[in-house]
Coordinates of C-alpha atoms (C1' of nucleotides) in Angstrom, one line a residue:
Chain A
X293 CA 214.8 12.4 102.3
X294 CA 215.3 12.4 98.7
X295 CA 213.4 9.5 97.2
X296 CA 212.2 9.0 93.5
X297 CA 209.3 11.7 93.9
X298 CA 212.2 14.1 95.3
X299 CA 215.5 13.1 92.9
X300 CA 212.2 13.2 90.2
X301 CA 211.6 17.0 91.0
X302 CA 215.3 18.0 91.0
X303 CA 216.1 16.4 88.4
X304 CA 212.9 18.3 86.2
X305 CA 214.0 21.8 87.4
X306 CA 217.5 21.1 86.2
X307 CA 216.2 20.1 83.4
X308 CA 213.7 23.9 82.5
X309 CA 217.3 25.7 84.0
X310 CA 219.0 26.1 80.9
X311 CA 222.0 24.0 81.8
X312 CA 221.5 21.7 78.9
X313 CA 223.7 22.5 75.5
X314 CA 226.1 24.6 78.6
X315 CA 229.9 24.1 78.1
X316 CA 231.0 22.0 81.4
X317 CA 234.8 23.7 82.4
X318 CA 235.3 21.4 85.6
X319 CA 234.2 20.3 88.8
X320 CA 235.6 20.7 92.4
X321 CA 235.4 19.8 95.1
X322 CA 235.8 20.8 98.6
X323 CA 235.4 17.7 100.5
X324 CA 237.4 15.8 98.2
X325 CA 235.1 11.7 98.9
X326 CA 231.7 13.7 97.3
X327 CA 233.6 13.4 94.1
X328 CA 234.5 9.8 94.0
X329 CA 236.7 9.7 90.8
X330 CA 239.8 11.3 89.3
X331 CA 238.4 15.0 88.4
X332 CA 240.9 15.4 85.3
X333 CA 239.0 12.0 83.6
X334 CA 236.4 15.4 83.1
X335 CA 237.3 17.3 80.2
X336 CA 235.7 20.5 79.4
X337 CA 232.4 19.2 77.1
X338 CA 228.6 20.2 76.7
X339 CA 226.1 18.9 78.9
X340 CA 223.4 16.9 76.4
X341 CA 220.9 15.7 79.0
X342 CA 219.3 14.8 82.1
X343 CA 217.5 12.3 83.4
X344 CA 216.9 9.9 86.3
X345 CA 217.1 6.3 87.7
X346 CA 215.6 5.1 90.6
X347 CA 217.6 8.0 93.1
X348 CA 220.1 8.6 90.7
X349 CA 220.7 11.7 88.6
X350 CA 222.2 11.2 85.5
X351 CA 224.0 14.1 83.4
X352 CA 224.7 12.8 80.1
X353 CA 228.1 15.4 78.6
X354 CA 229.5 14.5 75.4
X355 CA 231.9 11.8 76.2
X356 CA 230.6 9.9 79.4
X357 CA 227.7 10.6 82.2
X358 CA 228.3 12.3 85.6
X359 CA 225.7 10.0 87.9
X360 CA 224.8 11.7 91.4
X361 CA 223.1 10.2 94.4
X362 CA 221.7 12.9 97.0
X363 CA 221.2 10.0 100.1
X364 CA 220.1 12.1 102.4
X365 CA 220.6 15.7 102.6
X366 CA 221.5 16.7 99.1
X367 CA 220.8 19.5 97.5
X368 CA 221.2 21.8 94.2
X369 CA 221.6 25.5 93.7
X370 CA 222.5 27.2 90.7
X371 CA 224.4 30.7 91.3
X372 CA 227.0 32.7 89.0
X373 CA 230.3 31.3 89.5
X374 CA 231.4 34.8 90.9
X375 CA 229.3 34.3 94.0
X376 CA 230.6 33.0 97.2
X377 CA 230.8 29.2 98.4
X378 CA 227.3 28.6 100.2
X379 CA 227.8 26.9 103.6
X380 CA 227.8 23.3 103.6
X381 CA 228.6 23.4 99.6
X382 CA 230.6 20.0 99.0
X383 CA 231.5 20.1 95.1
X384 CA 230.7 22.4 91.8
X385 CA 230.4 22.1 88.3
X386 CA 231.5 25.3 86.9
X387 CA 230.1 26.1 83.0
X388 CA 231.7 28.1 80.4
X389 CA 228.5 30.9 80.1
X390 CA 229.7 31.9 84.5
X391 CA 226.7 29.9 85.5
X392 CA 228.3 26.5 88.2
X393 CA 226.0 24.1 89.9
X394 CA 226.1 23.9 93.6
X395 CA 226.2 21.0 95.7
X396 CA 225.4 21.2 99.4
X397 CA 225.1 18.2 101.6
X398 CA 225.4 18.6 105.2
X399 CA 226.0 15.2 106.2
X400 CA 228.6 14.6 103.2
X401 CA 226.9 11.1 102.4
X402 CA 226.1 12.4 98.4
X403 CA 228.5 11.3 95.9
X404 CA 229.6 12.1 92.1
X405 CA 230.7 9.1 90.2
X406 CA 231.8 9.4 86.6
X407 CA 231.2 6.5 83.5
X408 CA 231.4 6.1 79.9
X409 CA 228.5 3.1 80.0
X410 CA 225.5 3.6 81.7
X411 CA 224.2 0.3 81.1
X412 CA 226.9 -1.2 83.2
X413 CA 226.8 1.2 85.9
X414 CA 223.3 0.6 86.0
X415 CA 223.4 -3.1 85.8
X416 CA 222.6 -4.2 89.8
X417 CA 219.4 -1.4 89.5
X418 CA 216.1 -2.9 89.6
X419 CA 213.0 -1.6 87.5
X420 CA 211.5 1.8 87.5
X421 CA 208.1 1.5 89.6
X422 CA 206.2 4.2 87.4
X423 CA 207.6 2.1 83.7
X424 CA 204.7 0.6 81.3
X425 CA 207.1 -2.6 82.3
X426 CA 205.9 -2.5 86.0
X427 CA 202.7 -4.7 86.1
X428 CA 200.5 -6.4 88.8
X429 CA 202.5 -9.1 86.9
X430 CA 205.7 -8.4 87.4
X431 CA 205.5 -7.2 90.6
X432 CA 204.0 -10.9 91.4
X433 CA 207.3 -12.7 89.6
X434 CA 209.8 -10.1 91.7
X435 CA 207.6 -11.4 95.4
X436 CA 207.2 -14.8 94.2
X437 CA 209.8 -17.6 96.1
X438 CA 211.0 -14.3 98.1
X439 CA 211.4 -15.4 101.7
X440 CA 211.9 -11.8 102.2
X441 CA 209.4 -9.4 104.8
X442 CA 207.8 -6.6 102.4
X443 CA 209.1 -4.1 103.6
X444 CA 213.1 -4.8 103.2
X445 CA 212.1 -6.1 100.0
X446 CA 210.8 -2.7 99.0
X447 CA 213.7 -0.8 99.8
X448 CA 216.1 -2.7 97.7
X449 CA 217.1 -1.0 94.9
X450 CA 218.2 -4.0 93.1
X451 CA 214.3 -5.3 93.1
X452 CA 212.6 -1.9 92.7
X453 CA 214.5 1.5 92.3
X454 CA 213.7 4.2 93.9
X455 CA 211.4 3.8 97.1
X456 CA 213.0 4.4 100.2
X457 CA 211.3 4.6 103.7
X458 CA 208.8 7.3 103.3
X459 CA 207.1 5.9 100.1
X460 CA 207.7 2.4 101.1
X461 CA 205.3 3.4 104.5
X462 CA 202.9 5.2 102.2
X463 CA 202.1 2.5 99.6
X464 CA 202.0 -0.6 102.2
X465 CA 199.3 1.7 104.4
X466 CA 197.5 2.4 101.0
X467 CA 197.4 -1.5 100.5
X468 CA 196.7 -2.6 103.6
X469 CA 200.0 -4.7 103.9
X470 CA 202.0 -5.5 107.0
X471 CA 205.4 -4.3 106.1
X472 CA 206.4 -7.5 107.9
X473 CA 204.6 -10.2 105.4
X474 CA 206.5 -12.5 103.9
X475 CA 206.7 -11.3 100.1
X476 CA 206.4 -14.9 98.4
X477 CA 202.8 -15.0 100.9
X478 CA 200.7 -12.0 99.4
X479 CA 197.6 -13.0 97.8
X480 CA 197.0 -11.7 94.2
X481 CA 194.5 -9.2 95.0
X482 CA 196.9 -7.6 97.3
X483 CA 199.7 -7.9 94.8
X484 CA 197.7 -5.6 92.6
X485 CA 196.6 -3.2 95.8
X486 CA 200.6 -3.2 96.3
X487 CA 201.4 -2.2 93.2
X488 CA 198.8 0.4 93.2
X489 CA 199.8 1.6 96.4
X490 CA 203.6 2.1 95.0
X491 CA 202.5 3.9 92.1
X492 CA 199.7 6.2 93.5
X493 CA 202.7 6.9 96.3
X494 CA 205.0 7.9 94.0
X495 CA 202.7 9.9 91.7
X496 CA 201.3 12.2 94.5
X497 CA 204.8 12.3 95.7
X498 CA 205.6 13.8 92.6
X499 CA 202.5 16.2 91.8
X500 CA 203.2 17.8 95.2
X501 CA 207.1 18.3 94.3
X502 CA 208.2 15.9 96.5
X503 CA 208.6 16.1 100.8
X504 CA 210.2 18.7 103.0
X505 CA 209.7 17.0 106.6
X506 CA 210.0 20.0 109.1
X507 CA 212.1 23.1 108.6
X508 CA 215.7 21.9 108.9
X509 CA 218.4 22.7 106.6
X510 CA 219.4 19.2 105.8
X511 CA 216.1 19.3 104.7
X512 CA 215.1 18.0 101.2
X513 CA 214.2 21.3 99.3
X514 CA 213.7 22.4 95.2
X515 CA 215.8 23.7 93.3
X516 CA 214.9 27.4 93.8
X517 CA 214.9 26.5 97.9
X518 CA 211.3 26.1 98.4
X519 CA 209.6 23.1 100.0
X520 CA 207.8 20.1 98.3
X521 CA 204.1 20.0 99.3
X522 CA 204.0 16.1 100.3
X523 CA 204.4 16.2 103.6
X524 CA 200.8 17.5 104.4
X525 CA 199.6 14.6 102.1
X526 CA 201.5 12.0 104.3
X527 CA 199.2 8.7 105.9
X528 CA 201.4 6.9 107.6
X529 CA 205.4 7.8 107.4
X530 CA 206.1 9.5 110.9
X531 CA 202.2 9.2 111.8
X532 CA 202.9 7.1 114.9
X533 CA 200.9 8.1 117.8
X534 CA 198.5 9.7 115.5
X535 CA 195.0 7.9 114.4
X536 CA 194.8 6.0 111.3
X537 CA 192.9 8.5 108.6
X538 CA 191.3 5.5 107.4
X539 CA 189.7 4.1 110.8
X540 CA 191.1 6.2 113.9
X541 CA 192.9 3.3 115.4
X542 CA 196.4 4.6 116.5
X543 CA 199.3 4.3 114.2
X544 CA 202.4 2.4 115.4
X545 CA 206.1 2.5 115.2
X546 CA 208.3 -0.7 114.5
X547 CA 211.8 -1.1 113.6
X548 CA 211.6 -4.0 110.5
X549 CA 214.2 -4.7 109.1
X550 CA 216.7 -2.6 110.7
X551 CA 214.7 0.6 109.3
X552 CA 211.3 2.4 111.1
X553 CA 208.2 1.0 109.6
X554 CA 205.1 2.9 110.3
X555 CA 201.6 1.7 110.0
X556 CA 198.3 1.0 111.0
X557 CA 197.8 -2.3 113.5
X558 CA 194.4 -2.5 112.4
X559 CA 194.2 -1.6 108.2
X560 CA 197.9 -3.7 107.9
X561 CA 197.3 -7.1 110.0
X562 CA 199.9 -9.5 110.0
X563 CA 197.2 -12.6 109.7
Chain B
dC123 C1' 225.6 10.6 124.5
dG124 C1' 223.0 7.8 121.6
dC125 C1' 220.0 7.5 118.0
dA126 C1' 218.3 8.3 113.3
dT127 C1' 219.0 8.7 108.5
dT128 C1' 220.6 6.2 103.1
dG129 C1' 222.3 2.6 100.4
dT130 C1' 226.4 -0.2 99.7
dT131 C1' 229.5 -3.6 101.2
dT132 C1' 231.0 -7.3 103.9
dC133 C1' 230.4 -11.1 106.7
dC134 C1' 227.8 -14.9 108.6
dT135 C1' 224.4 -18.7 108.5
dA136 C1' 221.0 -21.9 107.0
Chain C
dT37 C1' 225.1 -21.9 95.5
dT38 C1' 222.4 -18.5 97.1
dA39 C1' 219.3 -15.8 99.7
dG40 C1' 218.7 -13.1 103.4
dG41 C1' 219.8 -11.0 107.8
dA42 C1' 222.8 -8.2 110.5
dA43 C1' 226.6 -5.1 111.1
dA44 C1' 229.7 -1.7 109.6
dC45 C1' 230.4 2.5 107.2
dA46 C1' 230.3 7.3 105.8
dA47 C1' 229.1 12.1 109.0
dT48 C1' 226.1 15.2 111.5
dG49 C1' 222.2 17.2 114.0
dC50 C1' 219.0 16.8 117.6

DNA sequence: CGCATTGTTTCCTA
DNA sequence: TTAGGAAACAATGC
């Protein structure tokens, strides 16, 4: 599941391909809802950058920015534009050298949406977790007055931007939270152990090159099509019904939420 | 067949 | 007014 560690990693190897100072000639797409805006506002211009936002991508061309969101299956491939389409391949960006970026998404929930102002289309986004900005302190003004369980509050991307279920699991294990405490309810000390959780989740997410869970396609994978190294490193995101590699006790499932919260019953108490 | 998965949107309630 | 919870949605694989 591409998370910030994952969209981090993609969005790193785009950037060493040599895609940046290209000529973009156009975009297509095959299933016509991945690109979700009128194609012809995309006139042929060179890409200048690339960068990231919580799980967002962000190409920056000349006259505007092409943002992409992976959700859940995702994935990049850069081929000549002479090579056949790849199975499951949802949308291109063809570039003037014969180089075209590849988009495959099995489950067809990614999207392309085109703006001239990033500010505004990032205007409902909350702060990056791994920003100088993102102090113990801040954290304790976004949980403060929140009525909210942790957990939930975690995964919206209008709080904090870019944790989804995996590294939301990983940092409440590391700080000993119950993903079902009420935000506005943690005591300082485990503020800070929270925020250290988030950002020592997210880093290691990252130094590994993000998680490949099991060997299916829809799989999250790099760039070149090999595997982030995270999923060996994992302590409690799909570690129900094994013991707790802190104290042995076994590690539970619960839904919180509406979403699957793993964790340990006896590190993360409730009271 | 039903569930799981992401994040947005919409609707409802306190 | 607003916060928050729940459901619907987009699709597919297991």
């Amino acid at each position: 599941m591409p998370e910030l560690p994952e969209v981090d990693t993609i969005v790193e190897e785009l950037k060493h391909s040599s895609l940046i100072g290209k000529t973009l000639v156009g975009v297509k797409a095959y299933w016509p809802k991945t690109v979700a805006f009128d194609s012809t506002k995309l006139k042929p211009q060179k890409l200048m950058n690339i960068s990231r936002r919580g799980k967002w991508i962000v190409l920056q061309f000349e006259h505007g920015f092409l943002f992409i969101h992976l959700r859940m299956t995702g994935k990049f491939k850069i081929l000549p534009t002479s090579d056949p389409i790849l199975d499951h391949e949802r949308a291109v960006l063809n570039f003037k050298n014969g180089t075209s970026l590849r988009f495959i998404d099995t489950r067809k929930f990614g999207r392309f949406y085109w703006s001239e102002d990033q500010t505004l289309f990032f205007e409902n986004i909350g702060i990056e977790p791994l920003s100088e900005e993102f102090t113990p302190t801040l954290l304790k003004k976004l949980l403060m007055k929140r009525n909210r369980k942790i957990k939930p509050l975690l995964l919206d991307q209008s709080v904090i931007a870019g944790i989804g279920n995996i590294y939301a699991d990983e940092a409440l294990w590391e700080a000993k939270i119950h993903p079902e405490r009420v935000a506005s309810s943690l005591l300082e000390k485990e503020i800070i152990s929270l925020h250290k959780g988030i950002q020592s989740s997210l880093r290691i997410g990252i130094a590994l090159k993000g998680t490949t869970l099991g060997k299916g396609k829809s799989n999250f994978y790099r760039l070149d099509g090999s595997e982030g190294k995270h999923a060996t490193n994992l302590k409690a995101y799909q570690k129900s019904g094994s013991r707790c590699s802190r104290c042995s006790t076994v590690m539970v499932k619960k839904t919180v939420g509406q979403r699957s919260s793993h964790f340990c019953p006896h590190c993360q108490r409730l009271f």
